[in-house]
Tab-separated table of N, CA and C in Angstrom:
chain	number	residue	atom	x	y	z
A	1338	MET	N	65.371	25.621	103.044
A	1338	MET	CA	66.366	25.867	102.022
A	1338	MET	C	66.269	24.724	101.005
A	1339	SER	N	66.248	25.086	99.760
A	1339	SER	CA	66.118	24.072	98.722
A	1339	SER	C	67.462	23.364	98.493
A	1340	ILE	N	67.395	22.203	97.891
A	1340	ILE	CA	68.585	21.380	97.664
A	1340	ILE	C	69.603	22.085	96.755
A	1341	PRO	N	69.191	22.718	95.645
A	1341	PRO	CA	70.197	23.413	94.829
A	1341	PRO	C	70.892	24.555	95.571
A	1342	VAL	N	70.144	25.297	96.366
A	1342	VAL	CA	70.744	26.396	97.134
A	1342	VAL	C	71.716	25.846	98.167
A	1343	LEU	N	71.357	24.751	98.820
A	1343	LEU	CA	72.240	24.119	99.793
A	1343	LEU	C	73.524	23.637	99.123
A	1344	PHE	N	73.387	22.979	97.981
A	1344	PHE	CA	74.553	22.466	97.270
A	1344	PHE	C	75.475	23.599	96.821
A	1345	ILE	N	74.898	24.669	96.285
A	1345	ILE	CA	75.708	25.809	95.843
A	1345	ILE	C	76.400	26.475	97.031
A	1346	SER	N	75.694	26.600	98.147
A	1346	SER	CA	76.280	27.195	99.349
A	1346	SER	C	77.427	26.342	99.872
A	1347	MET	N	77.233	25.026	99.844
A	1347	MET	CA	78.305	24.132	100.288
A	1347	MET	C	79.542	24.283	99.412
A	1348	MET	N	79.337	24.328	98.103
A	1348	MET	CA	80.477	24.465	97.189
A	1348	MET	C	81.161	25.814	97.367
A	1349	LEU	N	80.384	26.868	97.562
A	1349	LEU	CA	80.971	28.192	97.764
A	1349	LEU	C	81.810	28.242	99.033
A	1350	PHE	N	81.302	27.706	100.133
A	1350	PHE	CA	82.066	27.711	101.382
A	1350	PHE	C	83.313	26.843	101.261
A	1351	PHE	N	83.193	25.685	100.595
A	1351	PHE	CA	84.349	24.819	100.418
A	1351	PHE	C	85.436	25.527	99.615
A	1352	VAL	N	85.057	26.088	98.474
A	1352	VAL	CA	86.033	26.755	97.601
A	1352	VAL	C	86.596	28.004	98.271
A	1353	LEU	N	85.751	28.753	98.957
A	1353	LEU	CA	86.193	29.969	99.633
A	1353	LEU	C	87.255	29.664	100.677
A	1354	PHE	N	86.970	28.733	101.583
A	1354	PHE	CA	87.911	28.469	102.664
A	1354	PHE	C	89.092	27.618	102.210
A	1355	PHE	N	88.916	26.794	101.176
A	1355	PHE	CA	90.060	26.095	100.603
A	1355	PHE	C	91.013	27.108	99.975
A	1356	GLY	N	90.480	28.042	99.205
A	1356	GLY	CA	91.309	29.044	98.538
A	1356	GLY	C	92.013	29.966	99.507
A	1357	ILE	N	91.262	30.482	100.474
A	1357	ILE	CA	91.876	31.369	101.468
A	1357	ILE	C	92.921	30.606	102.270
A	1358	GLY	N	92.595	29.380	102.677
A	1358	GLY	CA	93.543	28.571	103.438
A	1358	GLY	C	94.790	28.249	102.641
A	1359	PHE	N	94.621	27.921	101.370
A	1359	PHE	CA	95.769	27.600	100.514
A	1359	PHE	C	96.686	28.815	100.383
A	1360	LEU	N	96.103	29.979	100.139
A	1360	LEU	CA	96.915	31.192	100.002
A	1360	LEU	C	97.607	31.564	101.307
A	1361	LEU	N	96.885	31.486	102.431
A	1361	LEU	CA	97.510	31.800	103.715
A	1361	LEU	C	98.623	30.813	104.049
A	1362	ASN	N	98.401	29.539	103.765
A	1362	ASN	CA	99.439	28.536	104.008
A	1362	ASN	C	100.664	28.787	103.144
A	1363	MET	N	100.432	29.215	101.916
A	1363	MET	CA	101.523	29.468	100.996
A	1363	MET	C	102.321	30.703	101.427
A	1364	ILE	N	101.630	31.758	101.788
A	1364	ILE	CA	102.304	33.020	102.119
A	1364	ILE	C	102.930	32.983	103.511
A	1365	LEU	N	102.178	32.511	104.498
A	1365	LEU	CA	102.660	32.532	105.879
A	1365	LEU	C	103.476	31.307	106.253
A	1366	ARG	N	103.450	30.274	105.405
A	1366	ARG	CA	104.183	29.032	105.633
A	1366	ARG	C	103.792	28.368	106.949
A	1367	LYS	N	102.547	28.524	107.321
A	1367	LYS	CA	101.974	27.845	108.483
A	1367	LYS	C	100.902	26.908	107.951
A	1368	THR	N	101.132	25.613	108.032
A	1368	THR	CA	100.303	24.642	107.333
A	1368	THR	C	98.858	24.649	107.807
A	1369	TRP	N	98.607	24.809	109.072
A	1369	TRP	CA	97.234	24.671	109.586
A	1369	TRP	C	96.629	25.991	110.029
A	1370	ILE	N	97.084	27.111	109.482
A	1370	ILE	CA	96.611	28.415	109.932
A	1370	ILE	C	95.104	28.603	109.727
A	1371	MET	N	94.581	28.186	108.587
A	1371	MET	CA	93.155	28.390	108.321
A	1371	MET	C	92.300	27.455	109.154
A	1372	ALA	N	92.770	26.251	109.414
A	1372	ALA	CA	92.012	25.327	110.257
A	1372	ALA	C	91.940	25.847	111.691
A	1373	ILE	N	92.951	26.602	112.107
A	1373	ILE	CA	92.943	27.186	113.450
A	1373	ILE	C	92.064	28.434	113.485
A	1374	LEU	N	92.100	29.233	112.425
A	1374	LEU	CA	91.308	30.458	112.387
A	1374	LEU	C	89.828	30.215	112.075
A	1375	TYR	N	89.500	29.072	111.497
A	1375	TYR	CA	88.127	28.804	111.058
A	1375	TYR	C	87.094	28.896	112.187
A	1376	PRO	N	87.361	28.343	113.387
A	1376	PRO	CA	86.361	28.511	114.461
A	1376	PRO	C	86.093	29.970	114.811
A	1377	LEU	N	87.112	30.807	114.744
A	1377	LEU	CA	86.892	32.236	115.017
A	1377	LEU	C	86.025	32.873	113.938
A	1378	ILE	N	86.213	32.453	112.707
A	1378	ILE	CA	85.386	32.958	111.612
A	1378	ILE	C	83.956	32.480	111.776
A	1379	CYS	N	83.783	31.227	112.192
A	1379	CYS	CA	82.431	30.711	112.440
A	1379	CYS	C	81.747	31.479	113.558
A	1380	ILE	N	82.486	31.791	114.602
A	1380	ILE	CA	81.912	32.579	115.699
A	1380	ILE	C	81.469	33.944	115.189
A	1381	ALA	N	82.281	34.563	114.339
A	1381	ALA	CA	81.914	35.863	113.777
A	1381	ALA	C	80.676	35.762	112.886
A	1382	ILE	N	80.511	34.626	112.203
A	1382	ILE	CA	79.336	34.439	111.352
A	1382	ILE	C	78.095	34.186	112.199
A	1383	ILE	N	78.227	33.384	113.251
A	1383	ILE	CA	77.078	32.946	114.038
A	1383	ILE	C	76.575	34.021	114.993
A	1384	ASP	N	77.478	34.680	115.717
A	1384	ASP	CA	77.030	35.545	116.804
A	1384	ASP	C	76.450	36.859	116.323
A	1385	LYS	N	75.675	37.448	117.190
A	1385	LYS	CA	75.073	38.749	116.927
A	1385	LYS	C	75.636	39.803	117.882
A	1386	VAL	N	76.785	39.495	118.470
A	1386	VAL	CA	77.389	40.334	119.495
A	1386	VAL	C	78.670	40.938	118.943
A	1387	SER	N	78.989	42.123	119.362
A	1387	SER	CA	80.235	42.762	118.964
A	1387	SER	C	81.427	41.987	119.530
A	1388	THR	N	82.526	41.989	118.803
A	1388	THR	CA	83.725	41.293	119.258
A	1388	THR	C	84.253	41.911	120.549
A	1389	PHE	N	84.083	43.201	120.706
A	1389	PHE	CA	84.521	43.889	121.922
A	1389	PHE	C	83.771	43.375	123.145
A	1390	ASP	N	82.519	42.913	122.978
A	1390	ASP	CA	81.736	42.411	124.101
A	1390	ASP	C	82.319	41.130	124.700
A	1391	TYR	N	83.096	40.374	123.925
A	1391	TYR	CA	83.740	39.179	124.470
A	1391	TYR	C	84.799	39.548	125.497
A	1392	ILE	N	85.318	40.776	125.414
A	1392	ILE	CA	86.311	41.240	126.377
A	1392	ILE	C	85.636	41.987	127.524
A	1393	SER	N	84.686	42.858	127.201
A	1393	SER	CA	84.065	43.691	128.223
A	1393	SER	C	82.989	42.965	129.025
A	1394	ASN	N	82.231	42.077	128.380
A	1394	ASN	CA	81.154	41.369	129.061
A	1394	ASN	C	81.125	39.915	128.586
A	1395	PRO	N	82.125	39.123	128.999
A	1395	PRO	CA	82.262	37.783	128.417
A	1395	PRO	C	81.134	36.817	128.752
A	1396	SER	N	80.585	36.882	129.961
A	1396	SER	CA	79.554	35.907	130.322
A	1396	SER	C	78.308	36.070	129.460
A	1397	GLU	N	77.887	37.294	129.238
A	1397	GLU	CA	76.713	37.539	128.399
A	1397	GLU	C	77.002	37.231	126.927
A	1398	ALA	N	78.208	37.556	126.467
A	1398	ALA	CA	78.566	37.318	125.065
A	1398	ALA	C	78.632	35.822	124.762
A	1399	PHE	N	79.246	35.043	125.654
A	1399	PHE	CA	79.337	33.608	125.414
A	1399	PHE	C	77.984	32.919	125.570
A	1400	ALA	N	77.139	33.439	126.466
A	1400	ALA	CA	75.787	32.895	126.591
A	1400	ALA	C	75.002	33.134	125.304
A	1401	SER	N	75.154	34.322	124.732
A	1401	SER	CA	74.486	34.635	123.469
A	1401	SER	C	75.022	33.772	122.336
A	1402	LEU	N	76.328	33.556	122.314
A	1402	LEU	CA	76.934	32.698	121.291
A	1402	LEU	C	76.415	31.268	121.400
A	1403	THR	N	76.331	30.748	122.620
A	1403	THR	CA	75.816	29.395	122.826
A	1403	THR	C	74.378	29.280	122.358
A	1404	GLU	N	73.584	30.288	122.663
A	1404	GLU	CA	72.174	30.292	122.245
A	1404	GLU	C	72.052	30.301	120.723
A	1405	HIS	N	72.837	31.138	120.058
A	1405	HIS	CA	72.776	31.213	118.595
A	1405	HIS	C	73.340	29.945	117.942
A	1406	ALA	N	74.378	29.360	118.535
A	1406	ALA	CA	74.974	28.153	117.956
A	1406	ALA	C	74.031	26.962	118.064
A	1407	THR	N	73.303	26.859	119.166
A	1407	THR	CA	72.369	25.744	119.320
A	1407	THR	C	71.103	25.923	118.496
A	1408	SER	N	70.832	27.139	118.061
A	1408	SER	CA	69.621	27.365	117.265
A	1408	SER	C	69.889	27.321	115.755
A	1409	LEU	N	71.105	26.939	115.363
A	1409	LEU	CA	71.412	26.818	113.942
A	1409	LEU	C	70.628	25.668	113.325
A	1410	GLY	N	70.237	25.853	112.096
A	1410	GLY	CA	69.540	24.801	111.383
A	1410	GLY	C	70.499	23.760	110.844
A	1411	GLN	N	69.934	22.652	110.412
A	1411	GLN	CA	70.761	21.567	109.887
A	1411	GLN	C	71.514	22.009	108.630
A	1412	ALA	N	70.867	22.778	107.775
A	1412	ALA	CA	71.527	23.248	106.553
A	1412	ALA	C	72.698	24.170	106.888
A	1413	ASP	N	72.534	25.019	107.893
A	1413	ASP	CA	73.619	25.913	108.303
A	1413	ASP	C	74.817	25.119	108.820
A	1414	MET	N	74.546	24.082	109.593
A	1414	MET	CA	75.631	23.255	110.115
A	1414	MET	C	76.352	22.523	108.988
A	1415	ILE	N	75.606	22.067	108.001
A	1415	ILE	CA	76.223	21.379	106.860
A	1415	ILE	C	77.124	22.337	106.093
A	1416	ILE	N	76.653	23.564	105.883
A	1416	ILE	CA	77.432	24.558	105.143
A	1416	ILE	C	78.707	24.918	105.905
A	1417	LEU	N	78.594	25.157	107.214
A	1417	LEU	CA	79.777	25.499	108.010
A	1417	LEU	C	80.757	24.330	108.082
A	1418	THR	N	80.250	23.112	108.151
A	1418	THR	CA	81.125	21.938	108.170
A	1418	THR	C	81.867	21.785	106.848
A	1419	THR	N	81.196	22.086	105.750
A	1419	THR	CA	81.849	22.018	104.445
A	1419	THR	C	82.983	23.035	104.357
A	1420	GLY	N	82.797	24.211	104.935
A	1420	GLY	CA	83.882	25.192	104.984
A	1420	GLY	C	85.060	24.696	105.795
A	1421	LEU	N	84.783	24.011	106.908
A	1421	LEU	CA	85.855	23.434	107.719
A	1421	LEU	C	86.608	22.363	106.945
A	1422	VAL	N	85.887	21.550	106.190
A	1422	VAL	CA	86.528	20.526	105.367
A	1422	VAL	C	87.458	21.176	104.341
A	1423	GLY	N	87.021	22.283	103.735
A	1423	GLY	CA	87.867	23.001	102.787
A	1423	GLY	C	89.122	23.552	103.441
A	1424	ALA	N	88.987	24.090	104.659
A	1424	ALA	CA	90.143	24.630	105.366
A	1424	ALA	C	91.129	23.522	105.729
A	1425	ILE	N	90.628	22.386	106.171
A	1425	ILE	CA	91.506	21.270	106.526
A	1425	ILE	C	92.159	20.682	105.280
A	1426	LEU	N	91.384	20.548	104.214
A	1426	LEU	CA	91.929	19.993	102.976
A	1426	LEU	C	93.023	20.882	102.389
A	1427	SER	N	92.911	22.191	102.554
A	1427	SER	CA	93.976	23.074	102.063
A	1427	SER	C	95.281	22.819	102.807
A	1428	GLY	N	95.195	22.561	104.110
A	1428	GLY	CA	96.396	22.224	104.872
A	1428	GLY	C	97.004	20.908	104.438
A	1429	ILE	N	96.151	19.917	104.163
A	1429	ILE	CA	96.639	18.612	103.717
A	1429	ILE	C	97.320	18.736	102.358
A	1430	ILE	N	96.719	19.492	101.450
A	1430	ILE	CA	97.286	19.656	100.103
A	1430	ILE	C	98.628	20.372	100.171
A	1431	ILE	N	98.702	21.457	100.940
A	1431	ILE	CA	99.967	22.203	101.067
A	1431	ILE	C	101.051	21.304	101.659
A	1432	LYS	N	100.701	20.542	102.693
A	1432	LYS	CA	101.679	19.659	103.323
A	1432	LYS	C	102.173	18.605	102.333
A	1433	THR	N	101.256	18.046	101.564
A	1433	THR	CA	101.632	17.046	100.554
A	1433	THR	C	102.523	17.657	99.486
A	1434	LEU	N	102.186	18.852	99.024
A	1434	LEU	CA	103.002	19.503	98.000
A	1434	LEU	C	104.400	19.814	98.509
A	1435	ARG	N	104.499	20.243	99.762
A	1435	ARG	CA	105.827	20.524	100.329
A	1435	ARG	C	106.640	19.245	100.474
A	1436	GLN	N	106.008	18.139	100.847
A	1436	GLN	CA	106.727	16.874	100.979
A	1436	GLN	C	107.216	16.361	99.633
A	1437	LYS	N	106.496	16.701	98.566
A	1437	LYS	CA	106.890	16.248	97.235
A	1437	LYS	C	107.910	17.182	96.585
A	1438	GLY	N	108.311	18.238	97.286
A	1438	GLY	CA	109.379	19.081	96.795
A	1438	GLY	C	108.963	20.417	96.233
A	1439	TYR	N	107.680	20.697	96.173
A	1439	TYR	CA	107.234	21.997	95.679
A	1439	TYR	C	107.400	23.033	96.770
A	1440	GLN	N	108.055	24.128	96.428
A	1440	GLN	CA	108.228	25.195	97.402
A	1440	GLN	C	107.427	26.401	96.930
A	1441	MET	N	106.475	26.766	97.742
A	1441	MET	CA	105.646	27.917	97.430
A	1441	MET	C	106.163	29.119	98.213
A	1442	PHE	N	106.560	30.124	97.522
A	1442	PHE	CA	107.059	31.372	98.094
A	1442	PHE	C	108.151	31.071	99.050
């Protein structure tokens, strides 16, 4: 993956999860909702298994998830980490805004 593509992907994931997290925090009034949901979204991005398989055949599904997670490239890990930073930063911003007196919805 080239450096410009990596940089653009990082910015897209950061803005995407910051924006979604900010809106969810504002509407649901749960400060860390996106930071909690982010690992589930990462699992959905990484795995090649149906979500139903985690209930019907958990040992095989989690083994497949572990295999796919360990085979991620460095660029993929950087991009996913940037999305996590965006989700956490949205919680920090919302919390700061609420402490300063701004009430969203």
